Amino acid sequence: MTEPARVLFRNVRVIDGAGKAPFAGEVLVTGNRIETVARRAGAVPAGGAEMVDGGGATLMPGLVEAHAHPSFANTSTLEALGEIPPEEHTLLAMRHVALLLDHGFTSISSAAAAKPRLDIVIRNAIAAGHIPGPRMLAASPEITPTSGLGDVRLHHMHRETFAVVADGADEFRRVARHFVREGVDTLKINPSGDEFVPHARARHTVMNDDEVAAVCEVARSRDKRVAAHARSAESVKMALRHGVEIIFHATLCDEEALDLLEAARDRVFVAPTVGITWATLKEAGDYGIPLPADVLHALEFELEAACTGMRALKKRGVRILPGGDYGFAWNPIGRNARDLEHFVRLFGFTPLEAITAATRHGGELMMRGGELGQVRPGYLADLLLVDGDPARDIAILQDRERLLAIMQDGRFHKRPPARRAAERPMAAE
Ligand SMILES: [Zn+2]
């Protein structure tokens, strides 16, 4: 039997992911777990471990993306996604998960696959060690009603995107069971619309109670979870009524919806996906995607409402996680850490709170709360060595060059640069 690999990070500033003030210390990794976290230099004997001198850099948990779309292809329309053949699409998703890991996301919870089995095969290939990528929870495509978000068919022509269309409780139940059989972790439903869908706007609630209940019943009976695209206040309430645990967007909450979210705060996660709203409103034009004035106006209102709502939910102790629907032309995959900056600038999070949301709460979203998302003895060794202090400047995390090392499950996906120790003095604090 060979000894498990050991790596000792010395001379680092630790952000533990649980919200404690950063501290200078040392962290020893043995195998795929963190064995020791010490607050004193020289406290951990090297004992044959590989030494990494951080030179005062920050050591923190890997990031978790709460609303990932690894198989979205950065297209500018939904239909273009449906035109990609499955073979090319699989290779594309494979490149995207590697890219997410390159950007410091060591875990992702998918918010829908662009084709039925894409998430599943990618998740399995990562878990088997066949391809590089984050730990991953796989989702179904978006299960949506006729005329809902993702129903891109025309009366005279079949077209596809990231959705499977179902109508009525029986069809929703059958589709949900189908995807359980195929092996998803998460069933994605679209009970509300979205501003860019003319026939199903964000304020519209397009599924009914029976349909949501049917999917939740399937999930509950098979230990799966349901994630809901829920922008309207009514869609949030409907999702909560039936036990949906992952609420995406929640942008148009009224007081009652906020109360219900607070009452369910120990079991629900909210991912507002502010990245896509921001990019659509402020930047889509730069990508040659002009939006009608009424849509822009509605998005402005929605962003404002989201900021008010998220500030209120934060006060009420609801877990709000970064994850911004990256995967469209004007909001491409790889930029995902931008969401943390949005949390700071728009929702009143401190940088440390945004990091906690993306790490400790992320670990809980990944259903591994006791072992993922913190720098803590016994926890899985998913770690980033960051040049600088993201607790002061959260934007650092968007620059992959500043990610000096990326460790996942105790192995380096990106190795620390050699001779770093000689170049950087020890951090004074
Ligand atoms: Zn999405």
Short mmCIF file of C-alpha atoms and ligand atoms in Angstrom, two decimals:
data_model
loop_
_atom_site.label_atom_id
_atom_site.label_comp_id
_atom_site.label_asym_id
_atom_site.label_seq_id
_atom_site.Cartn_x
_atom_site.Cartn_y
_atom_site.Cartn_z
CA MET A 1 0.00 0.00 0.00
CA THR A 2 1.35 3.43 -0.89
CA GLU A 3 1.14 6.35 1.50
CA PRO A 4 -1.48 8.98 0.61
CA ALA A 5 -0.02 12.15 -0.93
CA ARG A 6 0.58 14.99 1.52
CA VAL A 7 0.84 18.68 0.72
CA LEU A 8 1.69 21.37 3.26
CA PHE A 9 0.71 24.95 2.43
CA ARG A 10 2.90 27.31 4.44
CA ASN A 11 2.92 31.07 4.69
CA VAL A 12 -0.67 31.52 3.52
CA ARG A 13 -3.52 33.76 4.56
CA VAL A 14 -6.46 31.45 5.14
CA ILE A 15 -10.03 32.33 4.24
CA ASP A 16 -11.92 29.44 5.80
CA GLY A 17 -15.13 29.79 3.78
CA ALA A 18 -17.21 29.87 6.96
CA GLY A 19 -16.94 33.63 7.40
CA LYS A 20 -14.16 33.88 9.98
CA ALA A 21 -11.70 36.76 9.59
CA PRO A 22 -8.77 35.69 7.40
CA PHE A 23 -5.74 34.55 9.38
CA ALA A 24 -2.12 33.70 8.64
CA GLY A 25 -1.47 30.01 8.95
CA GLU A 26 -0.62 26.61 7.53
CA VAL A 27 -2.76 23.90 6.02
CA LEU A 28 -1.83 20.26 5.64
CA VAL A 29 -3.61 18.09 3.09
CA THR A 30 -3.39 14.32 3.31
CA GLY A 31 -4.88 12.31 0.49
CA ASN A 32 -8.06 14.09 -0.57
CA ARG A 33 -8.79 15.69 2.82
CA ILE A 34 -7.59 18.63 4.84
CA GLU A 35 -5.87 17.17 7.89
CA THR A 36 -4.64 20.21 9.82
CA VAL A 37 -5.32 23.93 9.85
CA ALA A 38 -2.85 25.80 12.05
CA ARG A 39 -2.73 29.47 12.96
CA ARG A 40 0.97 29.51 13.75
CA ALA A 41 3.98 29.39 11.42
CA GLY A 42 5.94 26.18 11.79
CA ALA A 43 3.16 24.51 13.76
CA VAL A 44 2.79 21.66 11.31
CA PRO A 45 5.87 19.45 10.84
CA ALA A 46 6.62 18.87 7.16
CA GLY A 47 7.08 15.16 7.75
CA GLY A 48 7.81 14.34 4.11
CA ALA A 49 4.91 16.39 2.74
CA GLU A 50 5.29 18.36 -0.47
CA MET A 51 5.83 21.96 0.61
CA VAL A 52 4.08 24.89 -1.00
CA ASP A 53 5.25 28.26 0.25
CA GLY A 54 2.34 30.58 -0.43
CA GLY A 55 4.43 33.69 0.07
CA GLY A 56 1.51 35.39 1.80
CA ALA A 57 -1.05 34.44 -0.85
CA THR A 58 -4.60 33.51 0.15
CA LEU A 59 -5.67 29.89 0.58
CA MET A 60 -9.42 29.43 0.36
CA PRO A 61 -12.00 26.81 -0.55
CA GLY A 62 -12.73 26.21 -4.23
CA LEU A 63 -15.76 28.06 -5.55
CA VAL A 64 -19.16 26.48 -6.12
CA GLU A 65 -21.31 27.63 -9.07
CA ALA A 66 -24.95 27.36 -8.01
CA HIS A 67 -26.52 27.84 -11.43
CA ALA A 68 -24.19 26.26 -13.98
CA HIS A 69 -24.98 25.43 -17.58
CA PRO A 70 -21.90 23.56 -18.75
CA SER A 71 -23.64 22.49 -21.95
CA PHE A 72 -24.90 25.93 -22.92
CA ALA A 73 -22.89 27.00 -25.91
CA ASN A 74 -22.62 30.79 -25.52
CA THR A 75 -25.11 31.19 -28.37
CA SER A 76 -27.06 34.38 -28.84
CA THR A 77 -30.39 32.59 -29.35
CA LEU A 78 -32.07 29.64 -27.63
CA GLU A 79 -32.75 27.87 -30.94
CA ALA A 80 -29.06 27.87 -31.91
CA LEU A 81 -28.43 25.60 -28.94
CA GLY A 82 -30.83 23.02 -30.34
CA GLU A 83 -29.03 22.95 -33.70
CA ILE A 84 -25.80 21.54 -32.26
CA PRO A 85 -25.52 17.79 -32.92
CA PRO A 86 -25.12 15.66 -29.77
CA GLU A 87 -21.58 14.57 -30.57
CA GLU A 88 -20.18 18.08 -30.95
CA HIS A 89 -22.29 19.18 -28.03
CA THR A 90 -20.76 16.59 -25.72
CA LEU A 91 -17.25 17.71 -26.63
CA LEU A 92 -18.23 21.33 -26.04
CA ALA A 93 -19.61 20.55 -22.57
CA MET A 94 -16.37 18.70 -21.85
CA ARG A 95 -14.36 21.82 -22.69
CA HIS A 96 -16.68 23.97 -20.58
CA VAL A 97 -16.31 21.94 -17.40
CA ALA A 98 -12.52 22.11 -17.76
CA LEU A 99 -12.82 25.87 -18.25
CA LEU A 100 -14.91 26.21 -15.08
CA LEU A 101 -12.26 24.34 -13.10
CA ASP A 102 -9.55 26.54 -14.65
CA HIS A 103 -11.47 29.51 -13.23
CA GLY A 104 -11.52 28.12 -9.70
CA PHE A 105 -14.92 26.41 -9.67
CA THR A 106 -14.22 23.08 -8.05
CA SER A 107 -17.95 22.24 -7.77
CA ILE A 108 -20.95 23.05 -9.91
CA SER A 109 -24.64 22.42 -9.49
CA SER A 110 -26.18 22.30 -12.93
CA ALA A 111 -29.30 24.34 -13.57
CA ALA A 112 -30.26 22.43 -16.72
CA ALA A 113 -28.64 20.46 -19.50
CA ALA A 114 -29.00 21.55 -23.12
CA LYS A 115 -29.75 17.97 -24.19
CA PRO A 116 -31.25 15.14 -22.14
CA ARG A 117 -28.11 13.20 -21.20
CA LEU A 118 -25.35 15.80 -21.53
CA ASP A 119 -25.01 16.61 -17.83
CA ILE A 120 -25.21 12.97 -16.88
CA VAL A 121 -22.38 11.75 -19.14
CA ILE A 122 -20.17 14.72 -18.27
CA ARG A 123 -20.76 14.26 -14.53
CA ASN A 124 -19.97 10.56 -14.81
CA ALA A 125 -16.84 11.13 -16.88
CA ILE A 126 -15.53 13.66 -14.34
CA ALA A 127 -16.32 11.39 -11.41
CA ALA A 128 -14.54 8.49 -13.12
CA GLY A 129 -11.46 10.67 -13.64
CA HIS A 130 -11.71 10.45 -17.43
CA ILE A 131 -11.92 14.21 -18.00
CA PRO A 132 -11.02 17.25 -15.87
CA GLY A 133 -13.91 19.15 -14.34
CA PRO A 134 -15.55 20.22 -11.12
CA ARG A 135 -17.57 17.97 -8.84
CA MET A 136 -20.92 18.13 -10.50
CA LEU A 137 -24.60 17.63 -9.85
CA ALA A 138 -26.39 16.81 -13.11
CA ALA A 139 -29.71 18.31 -14.12
CA SER A 140 -32.42 17.43 -16.58
CA PRO A 141 -33.24 19.82 -19.39
CA GLU A 142 -35.79 22.44 -18.37
CA ILE A 143 -39.19 20.82 -18.13
CA THR A 144 -41.55 23.50 -19.37
CA PRO A 145 -45.17 23.77 -20.48
CA THR A 146 -46.28 24.60 -24.02
CA SER A 147 -45.58 28.33 -24.47
CA GLY A 148 -43.26 28.37 -21.43
CA LEU A 149 -39.62 29.47 -21.36
CA GLY A 150 -37.77 27.08 -23.66
CA ASP A 151 -40.69 26.09 -25.88
CA VAL A 152 -39.15 27.46 -29.07
CA ARG A 153 -41.26 25.44 -31.50
CA LEU A 154 -43.12 27.25 -34.23
CA HIS A 155 -46.58 26.25 -35.32
CA HIS A 156 -45.23 25.04 -38.67
CA MET A 157 -41.82 23.84 -37.56
CA HIS A 158 -40.20 21.77 -34.82
CA ARG A 159 -37.28 23.45 -33.05
CA GLU A 160 -35.40 22.58 -29.90
CA THR A 161 -33.33 24.23 -27.24
CA PHE A 162 -32.66 23.32 -23.58
CA ALA A 163 -36.23 22.30 -22.78
CA VAL A 164 -38.56 19.33 -22.86
CA VAL A 165 -42.20 20.34 -23.19
CA ALA A 166 -44.86 18.74 -20.99
CA ASP A 167 -48.45 19.66 -20.20
CA GLY A 168 -50.54 18.49 -17.28
CA ALA A 169 -49.51 16.56 -14.20
CA ASP A 170 -49.31 13.21 -15.99
CA GLU A 171 -46.87 14.44 -18.60
CA PHE A 172 -44.73 16.28 -16.08
CA ARG A 173 -44.67 13.13 -13.96
CA ARG A 174 -43.69 10.95 -16.90
CA VAL A 175 -40.90 13.30 -18.01
CA ALA A 176 -39.62 13.59 -14.43
CA ARG A 177 -39.56 9.79 -14.07
CA HIS A 178 -37.79 9.53 -17.42
CA PHE A 179 -34.96 11.75 -16.25
CA VAL A 180 -34.74 9.99 -12.90
CA ARG A 181 -34.22 6.79 -14.86
CA GLU A 182 -31.49 8.42 -16.94
CA GLY A 183 -29.66 9.48 -13.78
CA VAL A 184 -30.08 13.18 -13.06
CA ASP A 185 -29.55 14.62 -9.58
CA THR A 186 -31.84 17.60 -10.16
CA LEU A 187 -35.14 17.99 -12.00
CA LYS A 188 -35.43 21.48 -13.48
CA ILE A 189 -38.85 23.05 -14.02
CA ASN A 190 -39.89 26.43 -15.42
CA PRO A 191 -42.95 27.65 -13.49
CA SER A 192 -42.37 31.28 -14.51
CA GLY A 193 -41.43 32.98 -17.75
CA ASP A 194 -38.61 35.39 -18.52
CA GLU A 195 -38.55 38.90 -19.93
CA PHE A 196 -37.13 37.89 -23.30
CA VAL A 197 -39.95 35.39 -23.94
CA PRO A 198 -42.80 37.43 -25.46
CA HIS A 199 -45.53 34.92 -24.50
CA ALA A 200 -44.17 34.12 -21.02
CA ARG A 201 -42.75 37.15 -19.28
CA ALA A 202 -41.04 37.13 -15.87
CA ARG A 203 -44.25 38.12 -14.08
CA HIS A 204 -46.20 35.25 -15.68
CA THR A 205 -46.71 32.01 -13.78
CA VAL A 206 -47.05 29.37 -16.47
CA MET A 207 -47.22 26.04 -14.62
CA ASN A 208 -50.01 25.06 -12.26
CA ASP A 209 -49.97 23.47 -8.82
CA ASP A 210 -50.72 19.97 -10.11
CA GLU A 211 -47.77 20.07 -12.49
CA VAL A 212 -45.30 21.32 -9.88
CA ALA A 213 -46.67 18.83 -7.33
CA ALA A 214 -46.24 15.94 -9.78
CA VAL A 215 -42.53 16.67 -10.34
CA CYS A 216 -41.93 17.20 -6.62
CA GLU A 217 -43.64 13.92 -5.81
CA VAL A 218 -41.34 12.06 -8.23
CA ALA A 219 -38.29 13.79 -6.77
CA ARG A 220 -39.28 13.09 -3.18
CA SER A 221 -39.92 9.42 -3.84
CA ARG A 222 -36.46 8.97 -5.41
CA ASP A 223 -34.26 11.22 -3.25
CA LYS A 224 -33.83 13.77 -6.03
CA ARG A 225 -34.19 17.51 -5.85
CA VAL A 226 -36.24 19.96 -7.87
CA ALA A 227 -34.92 23.32 -9.05
CA ALA A 228 -37.34 25.94 -10.27
CA HIS A 229 -36.92 28.85 -12.63
CA ALA A 230 -39.17 31.14 -10.56
CA ARG A 231 -39.17 34.86 -11.27
CA SER A 232 -42.79 35.79 -10.49
CA ALA A 233 -43.84 35.97 -6.86
CA GLU A 234 -46.55 33.39 -7.47
CA SER A 235 -44.10 30.91 -9.03
CA VAL A 236 -41.86 31.22 -5.94
CA LYS A 237 -44.83 30.51 -3.66
CA MET A 238 -45.97 27.61 -5.80
CA ALA A 239 -42.50 26.09 -5.75
CA LEU A 240 -42.27 26.44 -1.97
CA ARG A 241 -45.76 24.98 -1.45
CA HIS A 242 -44.66 21.75 -3.07
CA GLY A 243 -41.20 21.46 -1.54
CA VAL A 244 -38.87 22.73 -4.26
CA GLU A 245 -35.46 23.20 -2.62
CA ILE A 246 -33.57 25.22 -5.22
CA ILE A 247 -35.23 28.48 -6.20
CA PHE A 248 -33.61 30.25 -9.12
CA HIS A 249 -34.06 33.99 -9.66
CA ALA A 250 -36.82 34.88 -7.13
CA THR A 251 -36.51 38.36 -8.58
CA LEU A 252 -40.10 39.59 -8.28
CA CYS A 253 -40.88 38.45 -4.73
CA ASP A 254 -43.67 40.18 -2.84
CA GLU A 255 -43.82 40.30 0.95
CA GLU A 256 -45.60 36.95 1.19
CA ALA A 257 -42.98 35.25 -1.00
CA LEU A 258 -40.20 36.70 1.19
CA ASP A 259 -41.97 35.40 4.31
CA LEU A 260 -42.32 31.92 2.82
CA LEU A 261 -38.67 31.85 1.76
CA GLU A 262 -37.65 32.88 5.27
CA ALA A 263 -39.84 30.17 6.79
CA ALA A 264 -38.13 27.59 4.54
CA ARG A 265 -34.62 28.98 4.96
CA ASP A 266 -33.16 25.82 6.47
CA ARG A 267 -34.01 23.76 3.42
CA VAL A 268 -34.04 26.15 0.45
CA PHE A 269 -31.31 27.78 -1.58
CA VAL A 270 -31.85 30.92 -3.62
CA ALA A 271 -29.66 31.64 -6.63
CA PRO A 272 -30.75 34.94 -8.13
CA THR A 273 -28.49 34.62 -11.22
CA VAL A 274 -27.94 38.33 -11.27
CA GLY A 275 -25.06 37.89 -13.72
CA ILE A 276 -27.38 37.27 -16.66
CA THR A 277 -29.76 40.08 -15.74
CA TRP A 278 -26.88 42.52 -15.42
CA ALA A 279 -25.22 41.42 -18.65
CA THR A 280 -28.47 41.45 -20.62
CA LEU A 281 -29.34 44.90 -19.41
CA LYS A 282 -25.94 46.53 -19.59
CA GLU A 283 -23.90 44.62 -22.14
CA ALA A 284 -26.02 42.64 -24.62
CA GLY A 285 -26.02 45.63 -26.97
CA ASP A 286 -22.21 45.43 -27.18
CA TYR A 287 -22.61 41.89 -28.50
CA GLY A 288 -24.94 43.02 -31.27
CA ILE A 289 -28.03 41.82 -29.45
CA PRO A 290 -30.42 44.75 -29.31
CA LEU A 291 -33.41 44.28 -27.01
CA PRO A 292 -36.77 46.02 -27.48
CA ALA A 293 -37.29 49.04 -25.24
CA ASP A 294 -40.10 47.37 -23.25
CA VAL A 295 -37.86 44.40 -22.43
CA LEU A 296 -35.03 46.67 -21.31
CA HIS A 297 -37.44 48.64 -19.21
CA ALA A 298 -38.82 45.48 -17.61
CA LEU A 299 -35.29 44.19 -16.95
CA GLU A 300 -34.38 47.45 -15.26
CA PHE A 301 -37.39 47.05 -12.99
CA GLU A 302 -36.50 43.40 -12.35
CA LEU A 303 -32.88 44.17 -11.44
CA GLU A 304 -34.05 46.84 -9.02
CA ALA A 305 -36.59 44.44 -7.49
CA ALA A 306 -33.93 41.71 -7.25
CA CYS A 307 -31.58 44.05 -5.37
CA THR A 308 -34.31 44.98 -2.89
CA GLY A 309 -35.46 41.38 -2.52
CA MET A 310 -31.99 39.89 -2.04
CA ARG A 311 -31.06 42.50 0.57
CA ALA A 312 -34.26 41.57 2.43
CA LEU A 313 -33.63 37.83 2.13
CA LYS A 314 -30.05 38.26 3.32
CA LYS A 315 -31.34 40.01 6.45
CA ARG A 316 -33.79 37.18 6.99
CA GLY A 317 -31.01 34.60 6.92
CA VAL A 318 -31.90 32.92 3.62
CA ARG A 319 -28.97 31.29 1.84
CA ILE A 320 -28.34 33.25 -1.37
CA LEU A 321 -25.73 31.79 -3.69
CA PRO A 322 -23.71 33.19 -6.59
CA GLY A 323 -24.32 31.59 -9.96
CA GLY A 324 -25.31 33.71 -12.89
CA ASP A 325 -26.59 31.74 -15.87
CA TYR A 326 -23.28 31.99 -17.69
CA GLY A 327 -23.54 30.28 -21.09
CA PHE A 328 -24.90 32.91 -23.46
CA ALA A 329 -23.05 35.04 -26.02
CA TRP A 330 -23.20 38.16 -23.88
CA ASN A 331 -22.64 36.27 -20.62
CA PRO A 332 -20.14 33.55 -21.55
CA ILE A 333 -18.96 30.63 -19.47
CA GLY A 334 -15.70 31.35 -17.65
CA ARG A 335 -16.85 34.70 -16.31
CA ASN A 336 -18.79 33.04 -13.50
CA ALA A 337 -16.83 34.57 -10.60
CA ARG A 338 -18.25 37.92 -11.62
CA ASP A 339 -21.36 36.98 -9.70
CA LEU A 340 -19.47 37.37 -6.42
CA GLU A 341 -18.66 40.95 -7.33
CA HIS A 342 -22.32 41.55 -8.22
CA PHE A 343 -23.27 40.28 -4.74
CA VAL A 344 -20.96 42.87 -3.20
CA ARG A 345 -21.93 45.77 -5.43
CA LEU A 346 -25.65 45.11 -5.76
CA PHE A 347 -26.79 43.08 -2.75
CA GLY A 348 -24.71 44.60 0.04
CA PHE A 349 -22.62 41.50 0.76
CA THR A 350 -19.14 42.01 2.14
CA PRO A 351 -16.51 40.23 0.03
CA LEU A 352 -16.16 37.67 2.82
CA GLU A 353 -19.92 37.07 2.86
CA ALA A 354 -19.92 36.59 -0.91
CA ILE A 355 -17.09 34.05 -0.53
CA THR A 356 -18.98 32.22 2.23
CA ALA A 357 -22.04 32.08 -0.03
CA ALA A 358 -19.96 30.52 -2.81
CA THR A 359 -18.11 28.08 -0.55
CA ARG A 360 -19.83 27.00 2.69
CA HIS A 361 -23.33 27.48 1.31
CA GLY A 362 -22.13 26.04 -1.97
CA GLY A 363 -21.00 22.89 -0.18
CA GLU A 364 -24.45 22.62 1.37
CA LEU A 365 -26.06 23.06 -2.05
CA MET A 366 -23.84 20.21 -3.29
CA MET A 367 -25.42 18.10 -0.50
CA ARG A 368 -22.02 17.74 1.20
CA GLY A 369 -22.35 20.40 3.86
CA GLY A 370 -20.32 18.49 6.44
CA GLU A 371 -17.30 18.00 4.20
CA LEU A 372 -17.18 20.51 1.36
CA GLY A 373 -16.69 24.25 1.02
CA GLN A 374 -14.52 25.09 4.03
CA VAL A 375 -10.88 25.04 4.99
CA ARG A 376 -11.36 22.86 8.01
CA PRO A 377 -9.89 19.58 9.25
CA GLY A 378 -11.67 16.60 7.73
CA TYR A 379 -13.04 18.56 4.80
CA LEU A 380 -12.38 17.67 1.17
CA ALA A 381 -9.26 19.33 -0.19
CA ASP A 382 -10.78 21.59 -2.86
CA LEU A 383 -8.56 24.65 -2.50
CA LEU A 384 -7.48 27.79 -4.33
CA LEU A 385 -4.22 29.60 -3.77
CA VAL A 386 -4.97 33.19 -4.74
CA ASP A 387 -2.51 35.99 -5.45
CA GLY A 388 -3.83 38.82 -3.27
CA ASP A 389 -6.68 39.15 -0.82
CA PRO A 390 -10.16 38.54 -2.24
CA ALA A 391 -11.61 39.53 1.16
CA ARG A 392 -10.49 43.04 0.23
CA ASP A 393 -10.95 42.92 -3.52
CA ILE A 394 -13.48 40.31 -4.62
CA ALA A 395 -12.79 41.01 -8.32
CA ILE A 396 -9.43 39.24 -8.03
CA LEU A 397 -11.26 35.95 -8.30
CA GLN A 398 -12.28 36.75 -11.88
CA ASP A 399 -8.68 36.73 -13.06
CA ARG A 400 -7.48 33.20 -13.63
CA GLU A 401 -3.88 34.39 -13.66
CA ARG A 402 -4.34 35.30 -10.00
CA LEU A 403 -5.32 31.72 -9.21
CA LEU A 404 -1.82 30.49 -8.47
CA ALA A 405 -2.90 26.95 -7.72
CA ILE A 406 -6.12 24.96 -7.97
CA MET A 407 -6.43 21.79 -5.95
CA GLN A 408 -9.36 19.46 -6.29
CA ASP A 409 -9.85 16.36 -4.17
CA GLY A 410 -6.26 16.66 -2.93
CA ARG A 411 -4.69 16.83 -6.40
CA PHE A 412 -3.40 19.87 -8.22
CA HIS A 413 -5.42 20.77 -11.30
CA LYS A 414 -3.06 23.73 -11.53
CA ARG A 415 0.26 23.48 -9.75
CA PRO A 416 1.69 26.45 -7.83
CA PRO A 417 4.46 28.27 -9.65
CA ALA A 418 7.97 27.20 -8.75
CA ARG A 419 10.20 29.53 -6.73
CA ARG A 420 7.26 31.62 -5.58
CA ALA A 421 8.63 31.59 -2.06
CA ALA A 422 11.70 33.59 -3.01
CA GLU A 423 9.66 36.28 -4.74
CA ARG A 424 7.16 37.21 -2.04
CA PRO A 425 7.66 38.27 1.54
CA MET A 426 5.53 36.80 4.31
CA ALA A 427 2.29 38.68 4.89
CA ALA A 428 2.57 40.84 7.99
CA GLU A 429 -0.93 40.20 9.37
ZN ZN B 1 -30.33 29.09 -16.28
#
